XYZ file of N, CA, C and O in Angstrom:
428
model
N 26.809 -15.667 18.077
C 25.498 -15.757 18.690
C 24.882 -14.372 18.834
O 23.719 -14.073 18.565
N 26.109 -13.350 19.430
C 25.282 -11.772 19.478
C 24.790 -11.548 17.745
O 23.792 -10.829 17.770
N 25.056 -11.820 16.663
C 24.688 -11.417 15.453
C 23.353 -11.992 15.010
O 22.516 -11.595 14.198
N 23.435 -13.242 15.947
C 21.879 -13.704 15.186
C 20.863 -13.452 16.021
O 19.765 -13.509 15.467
N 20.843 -13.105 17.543
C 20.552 -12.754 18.249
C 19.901 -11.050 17.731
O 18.795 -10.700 18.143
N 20.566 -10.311 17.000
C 20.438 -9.006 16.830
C 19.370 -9.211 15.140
O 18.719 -8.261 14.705
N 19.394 -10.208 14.624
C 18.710 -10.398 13.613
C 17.228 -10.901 13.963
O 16.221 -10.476 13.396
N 17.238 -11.737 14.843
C 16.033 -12.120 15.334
C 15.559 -11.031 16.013
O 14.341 -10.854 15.986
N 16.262 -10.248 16.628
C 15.062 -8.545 17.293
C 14.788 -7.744 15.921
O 13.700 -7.211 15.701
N 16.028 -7.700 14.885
C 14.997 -7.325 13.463
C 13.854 -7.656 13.594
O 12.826 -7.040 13.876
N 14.186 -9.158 13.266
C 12.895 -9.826 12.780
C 11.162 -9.488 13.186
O 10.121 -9.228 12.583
N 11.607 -9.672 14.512
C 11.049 -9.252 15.738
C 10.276 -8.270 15.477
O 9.177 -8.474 14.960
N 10.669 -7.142 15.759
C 10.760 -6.032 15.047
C 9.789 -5.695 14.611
O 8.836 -5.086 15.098
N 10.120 -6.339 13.013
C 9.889 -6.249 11.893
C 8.043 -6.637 11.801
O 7.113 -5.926 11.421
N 8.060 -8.122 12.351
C 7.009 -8.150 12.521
C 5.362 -7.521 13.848
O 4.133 -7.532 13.924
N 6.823 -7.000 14.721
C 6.008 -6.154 15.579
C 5.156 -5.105 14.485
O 4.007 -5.360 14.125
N 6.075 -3.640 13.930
C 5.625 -3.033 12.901
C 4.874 -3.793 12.182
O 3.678 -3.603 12.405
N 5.103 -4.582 11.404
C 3.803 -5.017 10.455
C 2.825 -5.185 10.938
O 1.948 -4.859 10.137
N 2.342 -5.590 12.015
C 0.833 -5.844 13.205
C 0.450 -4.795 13.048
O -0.570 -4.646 12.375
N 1.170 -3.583 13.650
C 1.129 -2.174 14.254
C 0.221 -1.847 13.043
O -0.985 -1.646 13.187
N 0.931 -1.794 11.681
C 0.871 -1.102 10.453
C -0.567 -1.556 9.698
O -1.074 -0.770 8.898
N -1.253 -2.950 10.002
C -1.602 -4.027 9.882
C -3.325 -3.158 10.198
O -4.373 -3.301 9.568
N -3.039 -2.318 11.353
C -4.339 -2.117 12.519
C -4.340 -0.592 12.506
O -4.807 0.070 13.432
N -3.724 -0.006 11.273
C -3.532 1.213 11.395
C -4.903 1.601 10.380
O -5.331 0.925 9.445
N -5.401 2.850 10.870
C -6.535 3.281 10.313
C -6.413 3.267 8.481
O -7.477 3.021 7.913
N -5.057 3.543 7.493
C -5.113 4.270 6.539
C -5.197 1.935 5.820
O -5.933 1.505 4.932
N -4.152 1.084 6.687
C -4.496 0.363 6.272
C -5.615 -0.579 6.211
O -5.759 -1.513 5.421
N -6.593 -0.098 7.411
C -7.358 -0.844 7.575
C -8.466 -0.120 6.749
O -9.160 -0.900 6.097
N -8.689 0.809 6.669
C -9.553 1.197 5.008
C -9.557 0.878 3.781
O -10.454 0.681 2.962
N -8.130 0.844 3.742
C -7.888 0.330 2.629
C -8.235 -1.266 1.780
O -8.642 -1.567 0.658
N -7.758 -2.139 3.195
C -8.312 -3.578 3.700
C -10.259 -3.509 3.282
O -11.022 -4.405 2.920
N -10.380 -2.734 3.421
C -11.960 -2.448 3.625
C -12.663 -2.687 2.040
O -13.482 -3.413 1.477
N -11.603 -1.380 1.720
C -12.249 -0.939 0.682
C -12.142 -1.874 -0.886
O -12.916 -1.821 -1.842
N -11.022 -2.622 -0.731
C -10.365 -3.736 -1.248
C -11.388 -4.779 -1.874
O -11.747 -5.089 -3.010
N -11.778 -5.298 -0.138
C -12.663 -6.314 -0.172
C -13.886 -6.029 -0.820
O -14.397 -6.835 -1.597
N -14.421 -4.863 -0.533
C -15.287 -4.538 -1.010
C -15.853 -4.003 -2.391
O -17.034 -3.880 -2.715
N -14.472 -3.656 -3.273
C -13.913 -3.652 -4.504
C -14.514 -4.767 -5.414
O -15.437 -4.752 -6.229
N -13.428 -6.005 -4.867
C -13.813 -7.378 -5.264
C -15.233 -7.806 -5.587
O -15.526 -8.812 -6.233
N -16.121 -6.890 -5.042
C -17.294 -7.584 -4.868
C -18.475 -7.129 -5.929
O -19.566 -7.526 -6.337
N -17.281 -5.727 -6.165
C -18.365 -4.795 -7.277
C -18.220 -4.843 -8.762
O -17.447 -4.129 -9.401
N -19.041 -5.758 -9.271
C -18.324 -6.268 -10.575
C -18.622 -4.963 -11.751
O -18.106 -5.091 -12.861
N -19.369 -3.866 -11.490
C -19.361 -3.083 -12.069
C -18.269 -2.344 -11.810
O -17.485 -2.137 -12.736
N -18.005 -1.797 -10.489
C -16.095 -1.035 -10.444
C -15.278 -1.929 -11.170
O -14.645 -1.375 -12.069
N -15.093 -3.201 -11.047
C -14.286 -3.940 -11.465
C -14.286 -4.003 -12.972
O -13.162 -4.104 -13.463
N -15.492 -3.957 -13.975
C -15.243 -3.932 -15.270
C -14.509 -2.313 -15.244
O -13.296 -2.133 -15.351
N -15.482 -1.269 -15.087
C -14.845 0.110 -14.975
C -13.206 0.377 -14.915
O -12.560 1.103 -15.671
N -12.637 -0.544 -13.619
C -11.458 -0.684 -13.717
C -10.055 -1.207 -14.964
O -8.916 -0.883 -15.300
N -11.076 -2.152 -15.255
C -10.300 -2.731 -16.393
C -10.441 -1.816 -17.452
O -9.351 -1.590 -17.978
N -11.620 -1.050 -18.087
C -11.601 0.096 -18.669
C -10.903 0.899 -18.716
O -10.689 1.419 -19.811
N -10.149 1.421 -17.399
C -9.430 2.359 -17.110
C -8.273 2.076 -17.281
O -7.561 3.046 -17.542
N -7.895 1.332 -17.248
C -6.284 0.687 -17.696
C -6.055 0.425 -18.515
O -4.942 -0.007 -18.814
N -7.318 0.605 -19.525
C -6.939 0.925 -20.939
C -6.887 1.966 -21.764
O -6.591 2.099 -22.951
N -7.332 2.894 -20.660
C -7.239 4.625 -21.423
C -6.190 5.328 -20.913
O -5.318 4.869 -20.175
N -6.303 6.751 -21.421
C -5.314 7.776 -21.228
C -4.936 8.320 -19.760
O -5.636 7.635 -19.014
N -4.475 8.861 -19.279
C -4.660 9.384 -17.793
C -6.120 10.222 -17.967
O -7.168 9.668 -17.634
N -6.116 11.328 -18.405
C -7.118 12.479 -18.648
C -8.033 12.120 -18.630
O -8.891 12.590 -17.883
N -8.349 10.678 -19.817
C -9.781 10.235 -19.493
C -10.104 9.239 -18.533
O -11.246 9.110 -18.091
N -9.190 8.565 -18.211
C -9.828 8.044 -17.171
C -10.141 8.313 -15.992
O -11.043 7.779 -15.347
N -9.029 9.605 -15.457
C -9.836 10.275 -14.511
C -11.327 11.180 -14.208
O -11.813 11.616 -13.165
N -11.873 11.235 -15.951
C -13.157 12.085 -16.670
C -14.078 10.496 -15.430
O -14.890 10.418 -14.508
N -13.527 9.909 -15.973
C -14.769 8.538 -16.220
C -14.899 7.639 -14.522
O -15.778 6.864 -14.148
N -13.586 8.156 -13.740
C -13.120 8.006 -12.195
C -14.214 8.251 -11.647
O -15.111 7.508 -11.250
N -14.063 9.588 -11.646
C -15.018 10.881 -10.978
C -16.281 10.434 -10.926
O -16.687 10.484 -9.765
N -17.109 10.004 -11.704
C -18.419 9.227 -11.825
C -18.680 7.822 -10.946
O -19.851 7.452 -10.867
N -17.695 7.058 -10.311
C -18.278 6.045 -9.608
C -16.924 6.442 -8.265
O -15.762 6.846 -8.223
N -18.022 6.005 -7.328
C -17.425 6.647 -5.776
C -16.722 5.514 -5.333
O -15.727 5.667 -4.624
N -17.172 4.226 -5.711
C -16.103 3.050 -4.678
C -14.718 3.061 -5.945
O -13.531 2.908 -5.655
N -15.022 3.184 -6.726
C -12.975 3.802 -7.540
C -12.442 4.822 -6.646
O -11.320 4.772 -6.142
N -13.069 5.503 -6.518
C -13.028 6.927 -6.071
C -12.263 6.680 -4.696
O -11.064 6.943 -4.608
N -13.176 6.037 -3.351
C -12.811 5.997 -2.211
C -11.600 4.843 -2.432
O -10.575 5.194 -1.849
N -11.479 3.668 -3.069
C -10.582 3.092 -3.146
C -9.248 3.420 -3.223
O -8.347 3.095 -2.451
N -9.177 4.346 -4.601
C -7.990 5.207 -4.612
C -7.371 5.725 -3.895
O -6.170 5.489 -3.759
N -8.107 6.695 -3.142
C -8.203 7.747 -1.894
C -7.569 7.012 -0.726
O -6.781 7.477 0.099
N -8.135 5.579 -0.818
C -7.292 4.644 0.567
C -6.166 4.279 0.448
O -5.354 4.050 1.345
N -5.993 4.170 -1.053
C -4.533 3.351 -1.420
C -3.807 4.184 -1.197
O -2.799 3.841 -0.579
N -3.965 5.882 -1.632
C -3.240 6.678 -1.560
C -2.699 6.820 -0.007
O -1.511 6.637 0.259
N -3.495 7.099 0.807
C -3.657 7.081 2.145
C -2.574 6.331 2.670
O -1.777 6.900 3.415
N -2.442 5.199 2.401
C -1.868 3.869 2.802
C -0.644 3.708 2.494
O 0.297 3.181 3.087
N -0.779 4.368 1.205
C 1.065 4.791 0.392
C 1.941 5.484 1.402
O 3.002 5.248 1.979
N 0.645 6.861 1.350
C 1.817 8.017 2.395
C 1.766 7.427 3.649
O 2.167 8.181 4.536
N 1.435 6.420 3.989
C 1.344 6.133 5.270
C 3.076 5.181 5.542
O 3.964 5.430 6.358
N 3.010 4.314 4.705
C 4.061 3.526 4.400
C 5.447 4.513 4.176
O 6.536 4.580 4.747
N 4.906 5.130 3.207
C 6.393 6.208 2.593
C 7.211 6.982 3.742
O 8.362 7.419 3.736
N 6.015 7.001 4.926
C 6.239 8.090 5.942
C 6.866 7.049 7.422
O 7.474 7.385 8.438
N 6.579 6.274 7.138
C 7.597 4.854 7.782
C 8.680 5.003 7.286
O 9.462 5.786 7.826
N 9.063 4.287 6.087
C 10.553 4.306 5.683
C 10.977 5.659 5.842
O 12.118 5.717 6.299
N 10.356 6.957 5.584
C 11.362 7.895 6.059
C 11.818 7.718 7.394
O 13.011 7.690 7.694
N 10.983 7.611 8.107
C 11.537 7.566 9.459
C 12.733 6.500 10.115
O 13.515 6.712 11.041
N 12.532 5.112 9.148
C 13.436 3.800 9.260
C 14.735 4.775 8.608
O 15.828 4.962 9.144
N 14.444 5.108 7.809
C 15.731 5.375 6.157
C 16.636 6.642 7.293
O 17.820 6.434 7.559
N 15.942 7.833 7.838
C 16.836 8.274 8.953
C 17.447 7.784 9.888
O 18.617 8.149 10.003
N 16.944 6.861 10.824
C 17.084 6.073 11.923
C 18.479 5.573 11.413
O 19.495 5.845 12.052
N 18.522 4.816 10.220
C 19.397 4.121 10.114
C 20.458 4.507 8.687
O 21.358 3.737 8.352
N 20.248 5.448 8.157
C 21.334 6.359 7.398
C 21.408 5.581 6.048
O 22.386 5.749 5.319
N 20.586 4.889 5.761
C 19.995 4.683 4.425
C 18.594 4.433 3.990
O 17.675 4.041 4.710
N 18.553 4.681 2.852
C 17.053 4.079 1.758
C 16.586 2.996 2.033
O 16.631 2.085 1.207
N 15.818 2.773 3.707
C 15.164 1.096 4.159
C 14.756 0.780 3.033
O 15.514 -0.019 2.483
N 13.429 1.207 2.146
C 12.896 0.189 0.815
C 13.739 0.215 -0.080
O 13.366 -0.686 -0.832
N 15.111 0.888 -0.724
C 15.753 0.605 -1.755
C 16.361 -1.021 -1.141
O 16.281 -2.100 -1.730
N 16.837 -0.798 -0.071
C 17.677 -2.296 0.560
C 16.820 -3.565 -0.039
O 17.351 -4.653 -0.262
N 15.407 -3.289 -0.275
C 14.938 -4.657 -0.107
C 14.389 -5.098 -2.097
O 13.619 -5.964 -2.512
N 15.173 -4.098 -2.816
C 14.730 -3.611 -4.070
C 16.462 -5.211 -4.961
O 17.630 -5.433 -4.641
N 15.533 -5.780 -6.020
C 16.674 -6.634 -6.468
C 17.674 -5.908 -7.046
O 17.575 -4.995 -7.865
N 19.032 -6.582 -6.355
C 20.469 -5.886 -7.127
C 20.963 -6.711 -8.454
O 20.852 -7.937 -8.500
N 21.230 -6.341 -8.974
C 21.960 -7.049 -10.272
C 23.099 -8.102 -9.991
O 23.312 -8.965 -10.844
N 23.970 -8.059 -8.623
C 24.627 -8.971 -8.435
C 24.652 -9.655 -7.159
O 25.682 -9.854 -6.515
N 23.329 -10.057 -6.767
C 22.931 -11.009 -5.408
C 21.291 -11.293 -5.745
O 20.610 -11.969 -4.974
């Protein structure tokens, strides 16, 4: 009972942080900028453009429209925001928190 007991305050936890993370400025821009993505069917062809070119040029062709631009900028935001969590989990607890949740070859 203490083991599942200690899984459910994970859980717990777990989903406390995600709220937290949920209402945090880098994700809630990002949330923003997302939606607002969706809506721009000109970024959105642009985008698909871009995933079909080189790095070099598509950052030439980036630079020219601002909601790619700020989008990026949020995702990025949102990355180091995350990355800078698991460091702090991955110390806490003396391993790689996101490798744990990464598929193993034998489970």
């Amino acid at each position: 009972m203490s083991g599942e007991q200690e899984k459910m305050t994970a859980v717990e936890a777990a989903a406390d942080l995600a709220e937290k993370f949920k209402k945090s400025d880098e994700f809630s821009a990002f949330a923003a900028l997302s939606e607002k993505l969706q809506k721009d069917q000109a970024a959105l062809d642009l985008l698909d453009r871009l995933q079909q070119m080189g790095a070099d040029e598509a950052d030439l062709e980036l630079q020219g429209n601002a909601m790619l631009h700020d989008f990026f900028s949020a995702q990025h935001a949102m990355i180091d925001a995350a990355i800078k969590l698991n460091t702090i989990i991955s110390q806490m607890i003396g391993v790689d928190f996101a490798a744990l949740a990464k598929p193993s070859c034998c489970g």
